[in-house]
Short mmCIF file of N, CA and C in Angstrom, two decimals:
data_model
loop_
_atom_site.label_atom_id
_atom_site.label_comp_id
_atom_site.label_asym_id
_atom_site.label_seq_id
_atom_site.Cartn_x
_atom_site.Cartn_y
_atom_site.Cartn_z
N MET A 1 95.83 122.08 84.40
CA MET A 1 94.61 122.09 85.23
C MET A 1 95.00 121.81 86.66
N ARG A 2 95.81 121.07 86.75
CA ARG A 2 96.22 120.58 88.26
C ARG A 2 96.75 121.82 89.05
N ALA A 3 97.45 122.47 88.18
CA ALA A 3 98.18 123.76 88.93
C ALA A 3 96.93 124.82 89.37
N VAL A 4 96.03 124.94 88.54
CA VAL A 4 94.98 125.83 88.72
C VAL A 4 94.29 125.34 90.02
N LEU A 5 93.95 124.05 90.02
CA LEU A 5 93.23 123.56 91.23
C LEU A 5 94.14 123.64 92.54
N ASN A 6 95.26 123.48 92.46
CA ASN A 6 96.22 123.67 93.71
C ASN A 6 96.42 125.11 94.11
N ALA A 7 96.26 126.08 93.09
CA ALA A 7 96.37 127.37 93.61
C ALA A 7 95.06 128.17 93.86
N SER A 8 93.92 127.69 93.29
CA SER A 8 92.78 128.20 93.74
C SER A 8 92.30 128.04 95.17
N ARG A 9 91.52 129.09 95.45
CA ARG A 9 90.90 129.10 96.84
C ARG A 9 89.49 129.30 96.63
N ALA A 10 88.94 128.41 97.71
CA ALA A 10 87.38 128.35 97.55
C ALA A 10 86.84 129.40 98.43
N PRO A 11 85.83 130.19 98.07
CA PRO A 11 85.34 131.25 99.03
C PRO A 11 84.23 130.75 99.96
N SER A 12 83.79 129.41 99.81
CA SER A 12 82.88 128.87 100.58
C SER A 12 83.14 127.37 100.92
N ILE A 13 82.45 126.92 102.03
CA ILE A 13 82.82 125.46 102.54
C ILE A 13 82.20 124.55 101.34
N GLU A 14 81.09 124.69 100.69
CA GLU A 14 80.54 124.07 99.63
C GLU A 14 81.55 123.83 98.43
N GLU A 15 82.18 125.10 98.05
CA GLU A 15 83.12 125.06 96.97
C GLU A 15 84.15 124.18 97.29
N ALA A 16 84.64 124.33 98.59
CA ALA A 16 85.93 123.83 98.92
C ALA A 16 85.72 122.27 98.89
N ASP A 17 84.62 121.90 99.33
CA ASP A 17 84.43 120.37 99.31
C ASP A 17 84.38 119.88 97.80
N THR A 18 83.85 120.60 96.99
CA THR A 18 83.64 120.30 95.67
C THR A 18 85.13 120.13 95.04
N LEU A 19 85.88 121.29 95.46
CA LEU A 19 87.25 121.35 94.87
C LEU A 19 88.26 120.10 95.35
N LEU A 20 87.99 119.61 96.65
CA LEU A 20 88.66 118.66 97.21
C LEU A 20 88.31 117.40 96.60
N LEU A 21 86.92 117.16 96.36
CA LEU A 21 86.45 116.05 95.95
C LEU A 21 87.09 115.93 94.14
N TYR A 22 86.94 116.93 93.63
CA TYR A 22 87.54 116.77 92.35
C TYR A 22 88.93 116.51 92.27
N LYS A 23 89.88 117.12 93.22
CA LYS A 23 91.21 116.72 93.25
C LYS A 23 91.45 115.26 93.57
N ASN A 24 90.61 114.72 94.35
CA ASN A 24 91.02 113.27 94.69
C ASN A 24 90.01 112.30 93.84
N VAL A 25 89.42 112.65 92.86
CA VAL A 25 88.80 111.82 92.00
C VAL A 25 89.79 110.67 91.25
N HIS A 26 90.94 111.06 91.03
CA HIS A 26 92.06 110.25 90.46
C HIS A 26 92.59 109.27 91.10
N LEU A 27 92.22 109.35 92.54
CA LEU A 27 93.05 108.36 93.51
C LEU A 27 92.28 106.85 93.17
N PRO A 28 93.07 105.89 93.16
CA PRO A 28 92.51 104.70 93.04
C PRO A 28 91.78 104.19 94.28
N VAL A 29 90.73 103.31 94.06
CA VAL A 29 90.05 102.53 95.20
C VAL A 29 90.71 101.65 95.63
N GLU A 30 90.98 101.51 97.09
CA GLU A 30 91.60 100.32 97.66
C GLU A 30 90.57 99.20 97.79
N GLU A 31 91.11 97.99 97.18
CA GLU A 31 90.35 96.74 97.40
C GLU A 31 90.47 96.04 98.59
N ASP A 32 89.37 95.26 99.02
CA ASP A 32 89.35 94.61 100.17
C ASP A 32 90.47 93.35 100.45
N ASP A 33 90.72 92.87 99.14
CA ASP A 33 91.73 91.82 99.23
C ASP A 33 93.03 92.28 99.47
N GLU A 34 93.36 93.50 99.39
CA GLU A 34 94.64 93.89 99.71
C GLU A 34 94.98 93.80 101.21
N PHE A 35 93.95 93.93 102.07
CA PHE A 35 94.02 93.99 103.41
C PHE A 35 93.57 92.63 104.11
N GLU A 36 93.39 91.68 103.26
CA GLU A 36 92.85 90.27 103.77
C GLU A 36 93.95 89.65 104.83
N GLU A 37 95.15 89.77 104.31
CA GLU A 37 96.35 89.12 105.05
C GLU A 37 96.46 89.64 106.53
N THR A 38 96.31 90.96 106.38
CA THR A 38 96.63 91.62 107.95
C THR A 38 95.35 91.26 108.83
N THR A 39 94.20 91.17 108.26
CA THR A 39 93.02 90.94 109.11
C THR A 39 93.15 89.51 109.41
N MET A 40 93.36 88.61 108.72
CA MET A 40 93.39 87.27 109.14
C MET A 40 94.55 86.97 110.00
N SER A 41 95.74 87.66 109.86
CA SER A 41 96.88 87.36 110.84
C SER A 41 96.54 87.90 112.09
N SER A 42 95.89 89.02 112.32
CA SER A 42 95.42 89.37 113.54
C SER A 42 94.65 88.54 114.28
N VAL A 43 93.67 87.77 113.60
CA VAL A 43 92.81 86.94 114.19
C VAL A 43 93.42 85.74 114.79
N THR A 44 94.31 85.27 113.79
CA THR A 44 95.01 83.87 114.15
C THR A 44 96.12 83.95 115.27
N LYS A 45 96.35 85.19 115.57
CA LYS A 45 97.32 85.40 116.55
C LYS A 45 96.99 85.20 118.01
N GLY A 46 95.63 85.14 118.07
CA GLY A 46 94.97 85.05 119.46
C GLY A 46 93.83 85.93 119.70
N GLY A 47 92.66 85.47 120.22
CA GLY A 47 91.73 86.19 120.25
C GLY A 47 91.03 86.70 119.12
N SER A 48 89.80 87.28 119.32
CA SER A 48 89.17 87.83 118.18
C SER A 48 89.25 89.34 118.16
N ILE A 49 88.92 89.94 117.10
CA ILE A 49 88.95 91.45 116.94
C ILE A 49 88.01 91.97 118.01
N LYS A 50 86.69 91.25 118.13
CA LYS A 50 85.68 91.79 119.12
C LYS A 50 86.31 91.76 120.68
N ASP A 51 87.01 90.72 120.79
CA ASP A 51 87.71 90.77 122.29
C ASP A 51 88.65 91.88 122.46
N GLU A 52 89.42 92.07 121.51
CA GLU A 52 90.40 93.26 121.52
C GLU A 52 89.76 94.41 121.62
N LEU A 53 88.83 94.74 120.94
CA LEU A 53 87.92 95.98 121.00
C LEU A 53 87.27 96.19 122.32
N LEU A 54 86.73 95.14 122.87
CA LEU A 54 85.99 95.28 124.24
C LEU A 54 87.24 95.54 125.12
N HIS A 55 88.46 94.75 125.20
CA HIS A 55 89.36 95.17 126.21
C HIS A 55 89.81 96.52 126.24
N GLU A 56 90.02 97.17 124.97
CA GLU A 56 90.52 98.51 124.67
C GLU A 56 89.39 99.44 125.28
N THR A 57 88.15 99.26 125.00
CA THR A 57 87.18 99.86 125.48
C THR A 57 86.91 100.02 127.00
N GLN A 58 87.25 98.92 127.55
CA GLN A 58 87.19 98.64 129.07
C GLN A 58 88.48 99.54 129.71
N LYS A 59 89.42 99.48 129.04
CA LYS A 59 90.54 100.22 129.41
C LYS A 59 90.50 101.68 129.31
N LEU A 60 89.67 102.14 128.33
CA LEU A 60 89.32 103.60 128.22
C LEU A 60 88.39 104.05 129.14
N ASN A 61 87.33 103.15 129.51
CA ASN A 61 86.34 103.57 130.41
C ASN A 61 86.96 103.67 131.85
N MET A 62 87.85 102.73 132.02
CA MET A 62 88.59 102.83 133.50
C MET A 62 89.47 104.16 133.55
N LEU A 63 90.23 104.49 132.37
CA LEU A 63 90.91 105.71 132.34
C LEU A 63 89.94 106.94 132.60
N LEU A 64 88.76 106.98 131.97
CA LEU A 64 87.79 108.17 131.98
C LEU A 64 87.29 108.05 133.27
N LEU A 65 87.00 107.00 134.04
CA LEU A 65 86.54 107.07 135.49
C LEU A 65 87.50 107.68 136.38
N GLN A 66 88.82 107.23 136.25
CA GLN A 66 89.98 107.81 137.19
C GLN A 66 90.01 109.23 137.05
N GLN A 67 89.78 109.73 135.76
CA GLN A 67 90.11 111.27 135.65
C GLN A 67 89.10 112.04 136.23
N GLN A 68 87.76 111.36 136.54
CA GLN A 68 86.63 112.23 137.03
C GLN A 68 86.78 112.63 138.37
#
């Protein structure tokens, strides 16, 4: 069955979406607790995630202004 799915071509976007969805149904769902350590360590290293995001957004805005 898997060989048929890998070899088949979808004639339309809707069929391609369905085919890709069916192929990826077997993939396991990632649990939030798997990533808990990484998010907590980034917060404890200094500053909050919101501050980091704000800083990156400001840098991007400055870069865009310079390019205009």
